Amino acid sequence: MSKCRLGCGACCIVISISSPIPGMPRGKPAGIWCTNLTDDKRCRIHGKADYPSVCGSFRASSEMCGQTYEDAARYLERLERETAPE
């Protein structure tokens, strides 16, 4: 597992979340910032009681995250396309 880079937030922006999360009762569309992501790309509810289980179960990896936000965004955009319902 990779340690998240502070200020990346790619997983909170690029991919969709189909389950309800705080502030987004219908989930989060791909490409839209999570309402819980701060301007400096940190999760304001991480570690709190209402932190979604879907977010807690997400496991970053070195392959997924790469070295930069752009690396992570490219990987996650491809993953989003490959797993999107038709």
XYZ file of N, CA, C and O in Angstrom:
344
model
N 0.834 -1.180 0.000
C 0.000 0.000 0.000
C 0.879 1.244 0.000
O 1.883 1.308 0.673
N 0.451 2.207 -0.729
C 1.173 3.464 -0.833
C 0.640 4.448 0.206
O -0.541 4.449 0.519
N 1.514 5.274 0.721
C 1.057 6.344 1.603
C 0.587 7.498 0.725
O 1.258 7.889 -0.219
N -0.596 8.022 1.021
C -1.141 9.113 0.210
C -0.251 10.342 0.285
O 0.274 10.669 1.347
N -0.116 11.013 -0.867
C 0.615 12.275 -0.904
C -0.307 13.378 -0.428
O -1.418 13.541 -0.950
N 0.130 14.157 0.524
C -0.665 15.301 0.959
C -0.883 16.223 -0.229
O 0.035 16.480 -1.008
N -2.099 16.697 -0.388
C -2.401 17.617 -1.470
C -2.662 16.958 -2.801
O -2.774 17.642 -3.810
N -2.796 15.629 -2.849
C -3.093 14.954 -4.115
C -4.601 14.956 -4.347
O -5.091 15.669 -5.199
N -5.338 14.162 -3.613
C -6.792 14.136 -3.717
C -7.354 13.533 -4.988
O -8.558 13.620 -5.220
N -6.530 12.907 -5.808
C -7.025 12.371 -7.083
C -8.178 11.399 -6.881
O -9.168 11.452 -7.613
N -8.099 10.536 -5.890
C -9.169 9.566 -5.668
C -10.456 10.244 -5.203
O -11.539 9.685 -5.352
N -10.373 11.446 -4.679
C -11.547 12.192 -4.212
C -12.108 13.111 -5.291
O -13.080 13.824 -5.056
N -11.470 13.108 -6.447
C -11.911 13.956 -7.559
C -12.242 13.101 -8.784
O -13.329 13.196 -9.348
N -11.309 12.267 -9.197
C -11.387 11.598 -10.493
C -12.447 10.502 -10.550
O -13.204 10.425 -11.522
N -12.512 9.657 -9.537
C -13.410 8.505 -9.607
C -14.797 8.810 -9.051
O -14.972 9.719 -8.250
N -15.764 8.032 -9.506
C -17.125 8.171 -9.001
C -17.286 7.331 -7.735
O -16.557 6.362 -7.519
N -18.241 7.738 -6.912
C -18.619 6.977 -5.725
C -20.125 6.795 -5.832
O -20.870 7.779 -5.855
N -20.569 5.555 -5.918
C -21.994 5.311 -6.144
C -22.813 5.318 -4.858
O -24.033 5.490 -4.914
N -22.185 5.167 -3.719
C -22.926 5.157 -2.459
C -23.023 6.567 -1.876
O -22.192 7.426 -2.170
N -24.042 6.815 -1.054
C -24.160 8.128 -0.412
C -22.956 8.406 0.488
O -22.439 7.497 1.142
N -22.509 9.639 0.483
C -21.449 10.079 1.388
C -21.888 11.409 2.005
O -22.750 12.085 1.437
N -21.335 11.789 3.144
C -21.754 13.052 3.761
C -21.647 14.223 2.785
O -20.623 14.417 2.137
N -22.744 14.948 2.653
C -22.780 16.094 1.750
C -23.131 15.748 0.321
O -23.372 16.632 -0.497
N -23.144 14.455 -0.006
C -23.462 14.006 -1.365
C -24.349 12.760 -1.261
O -23.879 11.630 -1.447
N -25.612 12.933 -0.940
C -26.495 11.797 -0.678
C -26.730 10.876 -1.874
O -27.137 9.741 -1.705
N -26.448 11.361 -3.074
C -26.593 10.515 -4.268
C -25.252 9.994 -4.774
O -25.143 9.527 -5.897
N -24.228 10.123 -3.962
C -22.896 9.710 -4.373
C -22.161 10.850 -5.048
O -22.627 11.992 -5.060
N -20.993 10.531 -5.610
C -20.152 11.547 -6.230
C -19.841 11.149 -7.665
O -19.292 10.082 -7.914
N -20.210 11.985 -8.626
C -19.865 11.686 -10.020
C -18.354 11.789 -10.272
O -17.649 12.541 -9.588
N -17.888 11.059 -11.254
C -16.484 11.138 -11.657
C -16.166 12.552 -12.113
O -16.975 13.213 -12.760
N -14.999 13.038 -11.731
C -14.542 14.355 -12.162
C -15.031 15.508 -11.297
O -14.665 16.647 -11.545
N -15.844 15.221 -10.312
C -16.381 16.243 -9.411
C -15.674 16.121 -8.060
O -15.518 15.028 -7.532
N -15.264 17.258 -7.522
C -14.627 17.257 -6.201
C -15.611 16.757 -5.156
O -16.774 17.193 -5.131
N -15.169 15.891 -4.275
C -15.973 15.487 -3.126
C -16.208 16.724 -2.261
O -15.301 17.545 -2.079
N -17.410 16.861 -1.740
C -17.716 18.026 -0.903
C -16.910 18.034 0.387
O -16.835 19.065 1.057
N -16.307 16.917 0.728
C -15.517 16.824 1.951
C -14.039 17.116 1.728
O -13.246 17.085 2.661
N -13.676 17.404 0.496
C -12.287 17.716 0.160
C -12.051 19.215 0.317
O -12.780 20.034 -0.233
N -11.044 19.557 1.083
C -10.729 20.966 1.316
C -9.994 21.554 0.110
O -9.548 20.824 -0.779
N -9.839 22.863 0.098
C -9.133 23.526 -1.004
C -7.695 23.038 -1.167
O -7.159 23.058 -2.270
N -7.079 22.599 -0.068
C -5.719 22.068 -0.166
C -5.717 20.542 -0.324
O -4.725 19.878 -0.086
N -6.871 20.006 -0.757
C -7.040 18.591 -1.101
C -6.786 17.647 0.070
O -6.100 16.642 -0.058
N -7.383 17.961 1.195
C -7.379 17.070 2.355
C -8.826 16.760 2.705
O -9.709 17.580 2.515
N -9.047 15.565 3.237
C -10.408 15.169 3.606
C -10.742 15.735 4.984
O -10.060 15.433 5.964
N -11.797 16.524 5.048
C -12.159 17.150 6.325
C -12.846 16.183 7.284
O -13.009 16.499 8.453
N -13.263 14.990 6.807
C -13.930 14.045 7.705
C -13.125 12.769 7.927
O -13.596 11.855 8.593
N -11.913 12.693 7.379
C -11.091 11.492 7.565
C -10.908 11.215 9.054
O -10.589 12.102 9.826
N -11.170 9.976 9.437
C -10.997 9.574 10.830
C -12.172 9.912 11.738
O -12.168 9.556 12.908
N -13.187 10.588 11.206
C -14.361 10.942 12.004
C -15.442 9.872 11.851
O -15.390 9.035 10.950
N -16.432 9.923 12.719
C -17.481 8.905 12.744
C -18.236 8.795 11.417
O -18.673 7.707 11.043
N -18.391 9.896 10.700
C -19.153 9.840 9.447
C -18.277 9.611 8.204
O -18.751 9.718 7.077
N -17.015 9.244 8.417
C -16.130 8.918 7.294
C -16.693 7.676 6.602
O -16.911 6.641 7.227
N -16.991 7.758 5.307
C -17.652 6.648 4.609
C -16.803 5.381 4.555
O -15.594 5.434 4.336
N -17.453 4.252 4.719
C -16.730 2.974 4.646
C -16.142 2.760 3.259
O -15.069 2.175 3.125
N -16.814 3.262 2.202
C -16.283 3.116 0.854
C -14.930 3.820 0.727
O -14.024 3.329 0.066
N -14.792 4.943 1.390
C -13.521 5.671 1.360
C -12.477 4.956 2.226
O -11.316 4.852 1.838
N -12.910 4.463 3.369
C -11.996 3.762 4.268
C -11.467 2.465 3.693
O -10.363 2.035 4.010
N -12.234 1.848 2.796
C -11.796 0.581 2.215
C -10.952 0.769 0.954
O -10.368 -0.181 0.444
N -10.863 2.003 0.466
C -10.053 2.280 -0.720
C -8.582 2.133 -0.364
O -8.111 2.690 0.625
N -7.854 1.369 -1.141
C -6.434 1.131 -0.881
C -5.586 1.671 -2.022
O -5.626 1.169 -3.141
N -4.836 2.679 -1.715
C -3.920 3.255 -2.706
C -2.747 2.312 -2.913
O -2.401 1.520 -2.038
N -2.140 2.393 -4.078
C -0.952 1.594 -4.362
C 0.054 2.468 -5.100
O -0.314 3.479 -5.702
N 1.295 2.073 -5.085
C 2.331 2.829 -5.796
C 2.020 2.906 -7.279
O 2.197 3.949 -7.907
N 1.523 1.797 -7.844
C 1.177 1.776 -9.269
C 0.048 2.776 -9.561
O 0.082 3.502 -10.546
N -0.939 2.828 -8.700
C -2.083 3.710 -8.896
C -1.694 5.173 -8.732
O -2.100 6.023 -9.515
N -0.926 5.474 -7.729
C -0.634 6.865 -7.391
C 0.484 7.478 -8.211
O 0.505 8.693 -8.406
N 1.410 6.665 -8.667
C 2.540 7.208 -9.415
C 3.324 8.198 -8.564
O 3.349 8.115 -7.345
N 3.920 9.179 -9.223
C 4.744 10.171 -8.531
C 4.070 11.531 -8.385
O 4.508 12.361 -7.604
N 2.998 11.761 -9.171
C 2.353 13.073 -9.182
C 0.838 12.918 -9.223
O 0.317 11.831 -9.513
N 0.130 14.029 -9.007
C -1.323 14.028 -9.160
C -1.697 13.595 -10.570
O -2.630 12.812 -10.769
N -0.983 14.077 -11.563
C -1.285 13.757 -12.951
C -1.155 12.261 -13.213
O -1.969 11.687 -13.940
N -0.123 11.618 -12.629
C 0.018 10.160 -12.748
C -1.206 9.464 -12.176
O -1.778 8.565 -12.801
N -1.600 9.862 -10.987
C -2.747 9.241 -10.320
C -4.026 9.491 -11.113
O -4.844 8.586 -11.288
N -4.211 10.705 -11.596
C -5.420 11.043 -12.359
C -5.515 10.189 -13.615
O -6.595 9.671 -13.938
N -4.422 10.023 -14.341
C -4.433 9.190 -15.550
C -4.836 7.759 -15.227
O -5.668 7.154 -15.900
N -4.234 7.197 -14.204
C -4.528 5.815 -13.806
C -6.001 5.684 -13.407
O -6.708 4.780 -13.858
N -6.465 6.600 -12.565
C -7.836 6.523 -12.067
C -8.863 6.813 -13.158
O -9.949 6.225 -13.158
N -8.547 7.691 -14.097
C -9.451 7.941 -15.226
C -9.613 6.674 -16.064
O -10.723 6.338 -16.485
N -8.524 5.966 -16.288
C -8.595 4.704 -17.031
C -9.424 3.682 -16.262
O -10.303 3.023 -16.810
N -9.200 3.574 -14.969
C -9.961 2.652 -14.128
C -11.451 3.009 -14.160
O -12.305 2.124 -14.266
N -11.758 4.280 -14.072
C -13.149 4.737 -14.110
C -13.798 4.340 -15.435
O -14.921 3.842 -15.453
N -13.113 4.570 -16.546
C -13.656 4.201 -17.863
C -13.893 2.696 -17.960
O -14.914 2.254 -18.472
N -12.924 1.915 -17.489
C -13.014 0.462 -17.606
C -14.089 -0.144 -16.714
O -14.547 -1.250 -16.982
N -14.478 0.533 -15.660
C -15.456 -0.028 -14.734
C -16.809 0.655 -14.798
O -17.728 0.279 -14.067
N -16.961 1.652 -15.648
C -18.238 2.371 -15.770
C -19.305 1.472 -16.368
O -19.026 0.712 -17.309
N -20.529 1.537 -15.836
C -21.614 0.761 -16.449
C -21.906 1.273 -17.853
O -21.710 2.456 -18.140
N -22.330 0.384 -18.703
C -22.612 0.777 -20.099
C -23.965 1.406 -20.254
O -24.845 1.329 -19.524
